[in-house]
């Protein structure tokens, strides 16, 4: 294999330093990669594509005429984090998730943070994720965000920043687990040469967490189900995968019903009472009586049964408030308010465009900005100024001036790079990281998570539909 050259003048490369020397966590992998013939790695990549296609790990590719299901691109080269690096990330994640949970408990009860003048009440009230129906209700164990994912980027040796929090139903766990399985099949000797923290117990740990938050009304072993929106969902493979791995039923809303205030599941042996629902559908669709009346995905009466303490919903309805983009702009103050400490992970400077001074700054620096709509369902989505043409920038400016309060803006960070196997050999490509967190009787961060990689040269877009792929993520145990 040809020598690996990182673009160190612009970005932090995780495998080699400015002199081109391998960083300690990558020393063995660096030597191994340089010893591999390119055709051998190409055959391994083809084998991985076949495995992922057969497993059904795909994404919807929208072409000119039709939609096709393609395997999620898997990059052969693992990403490696040293034990000390991971401890820094893990502590920061734990601090953040506990603070966000405390924030949710406060918002739906006393709103001390509002009364203390640290967060305007309007920030809460305007969020579509805020559910007044949750006011005064405490979920079992006081946990709102049982399953969460954080999107992290790295810009330096000890510089990790949180781009976004996902406290709804974060996806990608199945890909993380299949990436590890693929690595074990393709490079067993390389994997064995490193002491890598395991990830394969995630489904077992998820099941244990779900059981631990069963409602007080549950007697004996709780019955758990995973509620899916069905095969039309882009994440349906993951829904089926996790239900199978946990040994619980995968259900649709039509499989469940509420009778006399209790939730039941239809089975071939009759009805069975359900204690915990790991739901992978949004708040609005949970219960047509409580939320959207046109929902065909949820269960009539489910929210009333939840409020009565007869079933647990994971995550709690309304937990998505903590991931609101306007709330994000206040996260440093929120974390310090509830923990008494400054954030351990970096926070991306965020301008609230509804504020005149912030708007003036954003308009002046628009070509350098990433513009994010507050409405997550905005069809135009996130708009990247540095990648926009003059015409697109003009349209962006006009939209921002017309609706400034609907946006926040952030600078474009210099994402770190990792080696990827490309058609021309090893080359640096930008990456992010999505760790997964379980919070029940205890808080557990899965070591590593899902690394997404922008496989196109110079691209910062890591999603598969934009040419991105995924990598196995190794956290070294020493």
CSV table of C-alpha atoms in Angstrom, one decimal:
chain,number,residue,atom,x,y,z
A,1,UNK,CA,0.0,0.0,0.0
A,2,UNK,CA,1.2,3.5,-0.7
A,3,UNK,CA,2.2,5.8,2.1
A,4,UNK,CA,-0.5,7.7,3.9
A,5,UNK,CA,-0.3,11.5,3.6
A,6,UNK,CA,-2.6,13.6,5.8
A,7,UNK,CA,-3.7,17.1,5.0
A,8,UNK,CA,-2.3,18.3,8.3
A,9,UNK,CA,-2.0,21.9,7.3
A,10,UNK,CA,-5.8,22.3,7.5
A,11,UNK,CA,-7.2,19.6,9.7
A,12,UNK,CA,-6.3,17.4,12.7
A,13,UNK,CA,-5.5,13.9,11.4
A,14,UNK,CA,-6.2,11.2,14.0
A,15,UNK,CA,-3.7,8.7,12.7
A,16,UNK,CA,-0.6,10.7,11.9
A,17,UNK,CA,0.9,13.9,13.4
A,18,UNK,CA,2.2,16.9,11.5
A,19,UNK,CA,5.5,15.1,10.8
A,20,UNK,CA,3.6,12.2,9.3
A,21,UNK,CA,4.5,9.9,12.2
A,22,UNK,CA,1.7,7.6,13.6
A,23,UNK,CA,0.1,8.6,16.8
A,24,UNK,CA,0.4,5.9,19.5
A,25,UNK,CA,-3.1,4.4,19.3
A,26,UNK,CA,-2.6,3.9,15.5
A,27,UNK,CA,1.0,2.5,15.6
A,28,UNK,CA,0.1,-1.1,14.8
A,29,UNK,CA,-2.7,-0.3,12.4
A,30,UNK,CA,-0.4,2.2,10.5
A,31,UNK,CA,2.3,-0.5,10.0
A,32,UNK,CA,-0.3,-3.1,9.0
A,33,UNK,CA,-2.0,-0.8,6.5
A,34,UNK,CA,1.3,0.0,4.7
A,35,UNK,CA,2.0,-3.7,4.4
A,36,UNK,CA,-1.3,-4.5,2.7
A,37,UNK,CA,-1.4,-4.8,-1.1
A,38,UNK,CA,-4.2,-2.6,-2.5
A,39,UNK,CA,-5.9,-5.5,-4.4
A,40,UNK,CA,-6.3,-7.5,-1.2
A,41,UNK,CA,-8.0,-4.6,0.5
A,42,UNK,CA,-10.2,-4.0,-2.5
A,43,UNK,CA,-11.4,-7.6,-2.3
A,44,UNK,CA,-12.1,-7.2,1.4
A,45,UNK,CA,-14.2,-4.1,0.7
A,46,UNK,CA,-16.2,-6.0,-2.0
A,47,UNK,CA,-16.8,-8.8,0.5
A,48,UNK,CA,-18.0,-6.3,3.1
A,49,UNK,CA,-20.5,-4.8,0.6
A,50,UNK,CA,-21.9,-8.3,0.0
A,51,UNK,CA,-22.3,-8.9,3.7
A,52,UNK,CA,-24.1,-5.6,4.3
A,53,UNK,CA,-26.4,-6.1,1.3
A,54,UNK,CA,-27.3,-9.6,2.5
A,55,UNK,CA,-28.0,-8.4,6.0
A,56,UNK,CA,-30.2,-5.6,4.7
A,57,UNK,CA,-28.1,-2.7,6.1
A,58,UNK,CA,-29.1,-0.3,3.4
A,59,UNK,CA,-30.2,3.3,2.7
A,60,UNK,CA,-32.6,4.8,0.3
A,61,UNK,CA,-30.8,6.3,-2.7
A,62,UNK,CA,-32.9,8.8,-4.6
A,63,UNK,CA,-32.1,8.7,-8.3
A,64,UNK,CA,-33.5,10.6,-11.2
A,65,UNK,CA,-36.2,8.0,-11.9
A,66,UNK,CA,-36.5,5.7,-8.9
A,67,UNK,CA,-35.5,5.0,-5.4
A,68,UNK,CA,-33.0,2.2,-4.8
A,69,UNK,CA,-31.9,0.5,-1.7
A,70,UNK,CA,-28.1,0.4,-1.6
A,71,UNK,CA,-25.8,-1.1,1.1
A,72,UNK,CA,-24.4,1.5,3.6
A,73,UNK,CA,-20.8,2.0,2.5
A,74,UNK,CA,-18.5,0.4,5.0
A,75,UNK,CA,-14.9,1.7,5.2
A,76,UNK,CA,-12.4,-1.0,6.1
A,77,UNK,CA,-10.1,1.2,8.1
A,78,UNK,CA,-11.2,1.3,11.8
A,79,UNK,CA,-11.1,4.5,13.8
A,80,UNK,CA,-9.2,4.2,17.0
A,81,UNK,CA,-9.5,6.1,20.3
A,82,UNK,CA,-7.0,5.6,23.1
A,83,UNK,CA,-8.3,4.8,26.5
A,84,UNK,CA,-7.4,8.3,27.9
A,85,UNK,CA,-9.2,10.0,24.9
A,86,UNK,CA,-12.3,7.9,25.5
A,87,UNK,CA,-12.3,8.7,29.2
A,88,UNK,CA,-12.5,12.4,28.4
A,89,UNK,CA,-15.4,11.8,26.0
A,90,UNK,CA,-17.2,9.5,28.3
A,91,UNK,CA,-17.1,11.9,31.3
A,92,UNK,CA,-18.3,14.7,29.1
A,93,UNK,CA,-21.2,12.6,27.8
A,94,UNK,CA,-22.2,11.5,31.2
A,95,UNK,CA,-22.2,15.1,32.5
A,96,UNK,CA,-24.3,16.2,29.5
A,97,UNK,CA,-26.9,13.4,29.6
A,98,UNK,CA,-27.4,13.9,33.4
A,99,UNK,CA,-27.7,17.6,32.9
A,100,UNK,CA,-30.2,17.3,30.1
A,101,UNK,CA,-32.3,14.8,32.1
A,102,UNK,CA,-32.3,17.3,35.1
A,103,UNK,CA,-33.3,20.0,32.7
A,104,UNK,CA,-36.3,18.0,31.5
A,105,UNK,CA,-37.4,17.2,35.0
A,106,UNK,CA,-37.2,20.9,35.9
A,107,UNK,CA,-39.0,22.1,32.8
A,108,UNK,CA,-41.9,19.8,33.4
A,109,UNK,CA,-42.2,20.7,37.0
A,110,UNK,CA,-40.9,23.8,38.8
A,111,UNK,CA,-38.9,25.5,36.0
A,112,UNK,CA,-36.3,26.8,38.4
A,113,UNK,CA,-34.0,27.6,35.4
A,114,UNK,CA,-36.6,30.0,34.1
A,115,UNK,CA,-37.2,31.6,37.5
A,116,UNK,CA,-33.5,32.0,37.9
A,117,UNK,CA,-33.3,34.0,34.7
A,118,UNK,CA,-31.0,31.5,33.0
A,119,UNK,CA,-33.4,30.5,30.2
A,120,UNK,CA,-36.3,32.5,28.7
A,121,UNK,CA,-39.7,30.9,29.1
A,122,UNK,CA,-40.3,31.6,25.4
A,123,UNK,CA,-37.6,29.2,24.4
A,124,UNK,CA,-39.5,26.3,26.0
A,125,UNK,CA,-43.0,27.4,25.0
A,126,UNK,CA,-42.1,27.9,21.3
A,127,UNK,CA,-40.5,24.5,20.9
A,128,UNK,CA,-42.7,21.9,19.1
A,129,UNK,CA,-41.0,19.3,21.2
A,130,UNK,CA,-42.4,20.7,24.4
A,131,UNK,CA,-45.4,18.8,25.6
A,132,UNK,CA,-47.6,20.7,28.2
A,133,UNK,CA,-49.4,17.4,28.8
A,134,UNK,CA,-46.2,16.1,30.5
A,135,UNK,CA,-46.3,18.9,33.1
A,136,UNK,CA,-46.3,17.6,36.7
A,137,UNK,CA,-45.6,14.0,35.6
A,138,UNK,CA,-42.5,12.1,36.7
A,139,UNK,CA,-41.5,9.0,34.7
A,140,UNK,CA,-40.5,5.9,36.6
A,141,UNK,CA,-37.1,6.5,38.2
A,142,UNK,CA,-37.2,10.1,37.2
A,143,UNK,CA,-35.6,9.3,33.8
A,144,UNK,CA,-36.8,11.1,30.7
A,145,UNK,CA,-34.1,10.3,28.2
A,146,UNK,CA,-33.4,6.5,28.5
A,147,UNK,CA,-31.8,6.1,25.1
A,148,UNK,CA,-29.8,9.0,23.5
A,149,UNK,CA,-27.2,9.7,20.9
A,150,UNK,CA,-24.8,12.6,20.7
A,151,UNK,CA,-23.2,13.7,17.4
A,152,UNK,CA,-19.6,14.6,18.2
A,153,UNK,CA,-16.8,16.1,16.1
A,154,UNK,CA,-13.1,16.4,16.9
A,155,UNK,CA,-10.9,19.3,16.0
A,156,UNK,CA,-7.7,18.6,18.0
A,157,UNK,CA,-5.9,16.3,20.4
A,158,UNK,CA,-8.4,16.7,23.3
A,159,UNK,CA,-10.9,18.8,21.5
A,160,UNK,CA,-14.3,17.1,21.1
A,161,UNK,CA,-17.4,19.2,20.4
A,162,UNK,CA,-21.1,18.2,20.5
A,163,UNK,CA,-22.9,19.2,17.3
A,164,UNK,CA,-26.4,17.9,18.3
A,165,UNK,CA,-28.1,15.8,20.8
A,166,UNK,CA,-30.7,13.2,19.8
A,167,UNK,CA,-33.1,12.3,22.6
A,168,UNK,CA,-35.9,11.1,20.4
A,169,UNK,CA,-35.0,7.7,18.9
A,170,UNK,CA,-31.4,7.8,17.8
A,171,UNK,CA,-30.6,5.4,15.0
A,172,UNK,CA,-27.3,3.7,14.0
A,173,UNK,CA,-26.9,1.1,16.7
A,174,UNK,CA,-27.4,-1.8,14.3
A,175,UNK,CA,-24.8,-0.4,11.9
A,176,UNK,CA,-22.4,0.0,14.8
A,177,UNK,CA,-22.8,-3.6,15.7
A,178,UNK,CA,-22.7,-4.9,12.1
A,179,UNK,CA,-19.5,-2.8,11.6
A,180,UNK,CA,-17.9,-4.6,14.4
A,181,UNK,CA,-19.0,-8.0,13.1
A,182,UNK,CA,-17.7,-7.2,9.7
A,183,UNK,CA,-14.3,-6.2,11.1
A,184,UNK,CA,-14.1,-9.5,13.1
A,185,UNK,CA,-14.9,-11.5,9.9
A,186,UNK,CA,-12.5,-9.6,7.6
A,187,UNK,CA,-9.5,-8.8,9.9
A,188,UNK,CA,-9.5,-11.2,12.9
A,189,UNK,CA,-5.7,-11.1,13.3
A,190,UNK,CA,-5.6,-7.3,13.3
A,191,UNK,CA,-8.5,-7.1,15.8
A,192,UNK,CA,-6.8,-9.6,18.1
A,193,UNK,CA,-3.6,-7.6,18.1
A,194,UNK,CA,-5.5,-4.8,19.9
A,195,UNK,CA,-7.4,-4.7,23.2
A,196,UNK,CA,-10.6,-3.3,22.0
A,197,UNK,CA,-13.6,-2.5,24.3
A,198,UNK,CA,-16.6,-4.6,23.3
A,199,UNK,CA,-19.8,-3.2,21.9
A,200,UNK,CA,-21.7,-6.5,21.2
A,201,UNK,CA,-23.5,-6.4,24.6
A,202,UNK,CA,-25.5,-3.4,23.7
A,203,UNK,CA,-28.8,-5.3,23.0
A,204,UNK,CA,-28.4,-7.1,26.3
A,205,UNK,CA,-27.8,-3.9,28.1
A,206,UNK,CA,-30.7,-2.2,26.3
A,207,UNK,CA,-33.0,-5.0,27.4
A,208,UNK,CA,-31.8,-4.7,31.0
A,209,UNK,CA,-32.3,-1.0,31.0
A,210,UNK,CA,-35.9,-1.4,29.7
A,211,UNK,CA,-36.7,-3.9,32.4
A,212,UNK,CA,-35.3,-1.6,35.0
A,213,UNK,CA,-37.7,1.2,34.3
A,214,UNK,CA,-40.9,-0.9,34.4
A,215,UNK,CA,-43.7,1.0,36.1
A,216,UNK,CA,-44.5,0.3,39.8
A,217,UNK,CA,-47.7,-1.4,38.8
A,218,UNK,CA,-45.6,-4.2,37.1
A,219,UNK,CA,-45.6,-7.4,39.0
A,220,UNK,CA,-42.9,-10.0,38.2
A,221,UNK,CA,-40.9,-10.1,35.0
A,222,UNK,CA,-41.9,-7.1,32.8
A,223,UNK,CA,-43.2,-7.6,29.2
A,224,UNK,CA,-41.2,-5.4,26.8
A,225,UNK,CA,-42.0,-4.5,23.2
A,226,UNK,CA,-40.4,-2.4,20.5
A,227,UNK,CA,-43.0,-0.2,18.8
A,228,UNK,CA,-42.1,0.5,15.1
A,229,UNK,CA,-43.8,2.6,12.4
A,230,UNK,CA,-43.4,-0.3,10.1
A,231,UNK,CA,-41.4,-1.4,7.0
A,232,UNK,CA,-41.7,2.0,5.4
A,233,UNK,CA,-39.4,3.5,8.0
A,234,UNK,CA,-35.8,4.0,6.9
A,235,UNK,CA,-34.8,2.6,10.3
A,236,UNK,CA,-37.0,-0.5,10.1
A,237,UNK,CA,-34.0,-2.9,9.7
A,238,UNK,CA,-32.7,-1.5,13.0
A,239,UNK,CA,-36.1,-1.9,14.7
A,240,UNK,CA,-36.3,-5.6,13.7
A,241,UNK,CA,-32.6,-6.2,14.5
A,242,UNK,CA,-32.8,-4.9,18.0
A,243,UNK,CA,-36.1,-6.6,18.8
A,244,UNK,CA,-34.6,-9.9,17.6
A,245,UNK,CA,-31.4,-9.4,19.5
A,246,UNK,CA,-33.2,-8.5,22.7
A,247,UNK,CA,-35.7,-11.4,22.3
A,248,UNK,CA,-38.8,-9.1,22.6
A,249,UNK,CA,-41.8,-8.5,20.3
A,250,UNK,CA,-41.6,-6.1,17.4
A,251,UNK,CA,-45.0,-4.5,17.2
A,252,UNK,CA,-47.0,-2.0,15.2
A,253,UNK,CA,-49.6,0.3,16.8
A,254,UNK,CA,-52.3,-2.0,15.5
A,255,UNK,CA,-50.9,-4.9,17.5
A,256,UNK,CA,-51.6,-3.0,20.8
A,257,UNK,CA,-54.7,-1.8,22.5
A,258,UNK,CA,-55.7,-0.2,25.8
A,259,UNK,CA,-58.5,-1.8,27.8
A,260,UNK,CA,-59.7,-0.5,31.2
A,261,UNK,CA,-56.6,1.7,31.5
A,262,UNK,CA,-54.0,-1.1,30.8
A,263,UNK,CA,-52.0,-1.7,27.6
A,264,UNK,CA,-52.2,-5.1,26.0
A,265,UNK,CA,-50.6,-6.8,23.0
A,266,UNK,CA,-52.5,-9.2,20.7
A,267,UNK,CA,-50.9,-12.6,20.5
A,268,UNK,CA,-51.9,-16.0,19.1
A,269,UNK,CA,-52.5,-17.1,22.7
A,270,UNK,CA,-54.7,-14.1,23.5
A,271,UNK,CA,-53.9,-10.8,24.9
A,272,UNK,CA,-50.8,-10.1,27.0
A,273,UNK,CA,-50.3,-7.1,29.2
A,274,UNK,CA,-47.4,-4.8,28.2
A,275,UNK,CA,-45.2,-3.0,30.8
A,276,UNK,CA,-42.6,-1.2,28.8
A,277,UNK,CA,-42.7,0.2,25.2
A,278,UNK,CA,-39.4,1.1,23.5
A,279,UNK,CA,-41.1,3.3,21.0
A,280,UNK,CA,-39.4,4.3,17.7
A,281,UNK,CA,-42.2,6.6,16.6
A,282,UNK,CA,-42.4,10.3,17.3
A,283,UNK,CA,-44.4,12.0,20.1
A,284,UNK,CA,-47.1,13.3,17.7
A,285,UNK,CA,-48.0,9.8,16.5
A,286,UNK,CA,-48.1,8.0,19.9
A,287,UNK,CA,-51.8,8.4,20.7
A,288,UNK,CA,-54.5,9.8,18.4
A,289,UNK,CA,-56.6,10.8,21.5
A,290,UNK,CA,-53.8,12.8,23.1
A,291,UNK,CA,-51.9,14.2,20.1
A,292,UNK,CA,-52.4,14.0,16.4
A,293,UNK,CA,-55.9,12.7,15.8
A,294,UNK,CA,-55.0,11.4,12.3
A,295,UNK,CA,-52.2,9.1,13.6
A,296,UNK,CA,-52.5,5.5,12.4
A,297,UNK,CA,-49.2,4.5,14.0
A,298,UNK,CA,-50.0,4.9,17.7
A,299,UNK,CA,-52.5,3.4,20.2
A,300,UNK,CA,-55.6,5.2,21.4
A,301,UNK,CA,-55.5,5.6,25.2
A,302,UNK,CA,-51.7,4.9,25.4
A,303,UNK,CA,-50.8,8.3,26.9
A,304,UNK,CA,-53.5,8.1,29.5
A,305,UNK,CA,-52.2,4.6,30.6
A,306,UNK,CA,-48.7,6.1,30.7
A,307,UNK,CA,-49.8,9.1,32.9
A,308,UNK,CA,-51.6,6.6,35.2
A,309,UNK,CA,-48.3,4.8,35.8
A,310,UNK,CA,-49.4,1.6,34.2
A,311,UNK,CA,-46.9,1.5,31.3
A,312,UNK,CA,-43.5,3.1,30.7
A,313,UNK,CA,-42.6,4.8,27.4
A,314,UNK,CA,-39.0,4.9,26.4
A,315,UNK,CA,-38.1,7.7,25.8
A,316,UNK,CA,-40.5,9.8,27.7
A,317,UNK,CA,-42.8,12.0,25.6
A,318,UNK,CA,-41.5,15.5,25.5
A,319,UNK,CA,-37.8,14.4,26.0
A,320,UNK,CA,-37.0,15.8,22.6
A,321,UNK,CA,-37.2,19.3,24.0
A,322,UNK,CA,-33.6,18.9,25.3
A,323,UNK,CA,-32.5,18.4,21.7
A,324,UNK,CA,-34.2,21.6,20.4
A,325,UNK,CA,-31.8,23.7,18.4
A,326,UNK,CA,-32.7,26.9,20.2
A,327,UNK,CA,-32.2,25.1,23.6
A,328,UNK,CA,-28.8,24.0,22.3
A,329,UNK,CA,-27.7,27.6,22.1
A,330,UNK,CA,-28.1,27.8,25.9
A,331,UNK,CA,-26.5,24.4,26.7
A,332,UNK,CA,-23.4,25.7,28.5
A,333,UNK,CA,-25.6,27.7,30.9
A,334,UNK,CA,-27.9,24.7,31.3
A,335,UNK,CA,-25.1,22.3,32.1
A,336,UNK,CA,-23.6,24.6,34.6
A,337,UNK,CA,-27.0,25.4,36.2
A,338,UNK,CA,-27.7,21.7,37.0
A,339,UNK,CA,-24.1,20.4,37.6
A,340,UNK,CA,-22.3,23.4,39.0
A,341,UNK,CA,-19.5,22.7,36.4
A,342,UNK,CA,-18.7,24.0,33.0
A,343,UNK,CA,-19.2,21.6,30.1
A,344,UNK,CA,-16.5,19.0,29.7
A,345,UNK,CA,-17.2,18.7,26.0
A,346,UNK,CA,-16.9,21.6,23.5
A,347,UNK,CA,-19.9,23.6,22.5
A,348,UNK,CA,-20.3,25.1,19.0
A,349,UNK,CA,-20.9,28.9,19.2
A,350,UNK,CA,-24.5,29.4,18.1
A,351,UNK,CA,-26.1,32.6,17.0
A,352,UNK,CA,-29.9,33.0,17.6
A,353,UNK,CA,-30.8,34.8,14.4
A,354,UNK,CA,-34.0,36.2,15.9
A,355,UNK,CA,-31.8,38.5,18.0
A,356,UNK,CA,-30.8,41.7,16.0
A,357,UNK,CA,-27.1,41.7,16.9
A,358,UNK,CA,-26.8,38.0,16.1
A,359,UNK,CA,-28.6,38.4,12.8
A,360,UNK,CA,-26.3,41.2,11.8
A,361,UNK,CA,-23.2,39.1,12.6
A,362,UNK,CA,-24.6,36.1,10.6
A,363,UNK,CA,-25.5,38.1,7.6
A,364,UNK,CA,-22.0,39.6,7.5
A,365,UNK,CA,-20.4,36.2,7.7
A,366,UNK,CA,-23.0,34.1,5.9
A,367,UNK,CA,-20.5,32.4,3.5
A,368,UNK,CA,-18.7,31.0,6.6
A,369,UNK,CA,-21.8,29.9,8.4
A,370,UNK,CA,-23.9,26.7,8.8
A,371,UNK,CA,-27.6,27.8,8.9
A,372,UNK,CA,-30.0,25.4,10.8
A,373,UNK,CA,-33.8,25.8,10.8
A,374,UNK,CA,-35.4,25.5,14.2
A,375,UNK,CA,-38.1,23.3,12.6
A,376,UNK,CA,-36.5,19.8,12.2
A,377,UNK,CA,-39.1,19.1,9.5
A,378,UNK,CA,-38.0,22.0,7.3
A,379,UNK,CA,-37.7,20.5,3.8
A,380,UNK,CA,-34.6,22.5,2.9
A,381,UNK,CA,-32.8,21.3,6.0
A,382,UNK,CA,-29.4,22.5,7.1
A,383,UNK,CA,-27.8,25.0,4.8
A,384,UNK,CA,-24.0,25.1,4.5
A,385,UNK,CA,-22.7,28.6,3.5
A,386,UNK,CA,-19.2,27.6,2.5
A,387,UNK,CA,-20.6,25.0,0.0
A,388,UNK,CA,-23.2,27.4,-1.5
A,389,UNK,CA,-23.0,29.2,-4.8
A,390,UNK,CA,-23.4,33.0,-5.1
A,391,UNK,CA,-27.0,32.4,-6.2
A,392,UNK,CA,-27.7,30.0,-3.3
A,393,UNK,CA,-26.2,32.5,-0.9
A,394,UNK,CA,-28.4,35.3,-2.2
A,395,UNK,CA,-31.5,33.1,-1.7
A,396,UNK,CA,-30.2,32.1,1.7
A,397,UNK,CA,-29.8,35.7,2.7
A,398,UNK,CA,-33.3,36.6,1.5
A,399,UNK,CA,-34.8,33.7,3.5
A,400,UNK,CA,-32.9,34.6,6.6
A,401,UNK,CA,-33.9,38.3,6.4
A,402,UNK,CA,-37.6,37.3,6.0
A,403,UNK,CA,-37.7,34.7,8.8
A,404,UNK,CA,-34.7,35.4,11.1
A,405,UNK,CA,-36.3,33.9,14.2
A,406,UNK,CA,-36.7,30.5,12.5
A,407,UNK,CA,-32.9,29.9,12.3
A,408,UNK,CA,-29.8,29.5,14.4
A,409,UNK,CA,-26.3,29.7,12.8
A,410,UNK,CA,-23.0,28.2,13.6
A,411,UNK,CA,-19.4,28.4,12.2
A,412,UNK,CA,-18.3,25.4,10.1
A,413,UNK,CA,-15.8,23.4,12.2
A,414,UNK,CA,-12.7,21.9,10.9
A,415,UNK,CA,-13.6,18.2,11.4
A,416,UNK,CA,-10.8,15.8,12.0
A,417,UNK,CA,-9.7,13.3,9.4
A,418,UNK,CA,-9.1,9.5,9.6
A,419,UNK,CA,-7.6,7.2,6.9
A,420,UNK,CA,-10.1,5.7,4.5
A,421,UNK,CA,-9.6,3.1,1.8
A,422,UNK,CA,-10.4,4.8,-1.5
A,423,UNK,CA,-10.0,3.9,-5.2
A,424,UNK,CA,-6.6,5.6,-5.2
A,425,UNK,CA,-5.5,4.0,-1.9
A,426,UNK,CA,-5.4,5.3,1.7
A,427,UNK,CA,-6.5,9.0,2.0
A,428,UNK,CA,-7.7,11.3,4.8
A,429,UNK,CA,-11.5,11.7,5.1
A,430,UNK,CA,-13.5,13.7,7.5
A,431,UNK,CA,-15.4,11.9,10.3
A,432,UNK,CA,-17.9,12.4,13.1
A,433,UNK,CA,-18.9,10.1,15.9
A,434,UNK,CA,-22.3,9.1,17.4
A,435,UNK,CA,-21.9,7.5,20.8
A,436,UNK,CA,-25.0,5.8,22.3
A,437,UNK,CA,-26.1,6.2,25.9
A,438,UNK,CA,-28.5,4.1,28.1
A,439,UNK,CA,-29.9,5.5,31.2
A,440,UNK,CA,-32.0,3.5,33.6
A,441,UNK,CA,-30.9,2.4,37.1
A,442,UNK,CA,-27.4,3.5,35.9
A,443,UNK,CA,-26.0,5.5,33.1
A,444,UNK,CA,-23.9,3.5,30.5
A,445,UNK,CA,-22.0,4.8,27.5
A,446,UNK,CA,-21.2,2.3,24.8
A,447,UNK,CA,-17.5,2.5,24.2
A,448,UNK,CA,-17.0,4.1,20.8
A,449,UNK,CA,-20.2,4.3,18.9
A,450,UNK,CA,-20.9,4.9,15.2
A,451,UNK,CA,-18.3,6.7,13.2
A,452,UNK,CA,-19.6,8.2,10.0
A,453,UNK,CA,-17.1,9.2,7.3
A,454,UNK,CA,-17.4,11.5,4.3
A,455,UNK,CA,-15.9,9.3,1.6
A,456,UNK,CA,-15.7,12.1,-1.1
A,457,UNK,CA,-12.5,14.1,-1.0
A,458,UNK,CA,-12.9,17.4,0.8
A,459,UNK,CA,-16.5,16.7,1.7
A,460,UNK,CA,-17.8,17.3,5.2
A,461,UNK,CA,-21.1,15.4,4.5
A,462,UNK,CA,-21.0,12.1,6.3
A,463,UNK,CA,-24.5,10.8,5.6
A,464,UNK,CA,-24.8,7.9,3.2
A,465,UNK,CA,-27.2,9.8,0.9
A,466,UNK,CA,-24.5,12.4,0.4
A,467,UNK,CA,-21.7,9.9,-0.4
A,468,UNK,CA,-20.8,9.1,3.2
A,469,UNK,CA,-20.2,5.7,4.9
A,470,UNK,CA,-19.4,4.2,8.3
A,471,UNK,CA,-16.4,2.7,10.1
A,472,UNK,CA,-15.9,0.4,13.0
A,473,UNK,CA,-14.8,2.5,16.1
A,474,UNK,CA,-12.2,0.9,18.4
A,475,UNK,CA,-11.8,2.2,22.0
A,476,UNK,CA,-8.6,0.7,23.3
A,477,UNK,CA,-8.8,-0.7,26.8
A,478,UNK,CA,-5.3,0.4,27.8
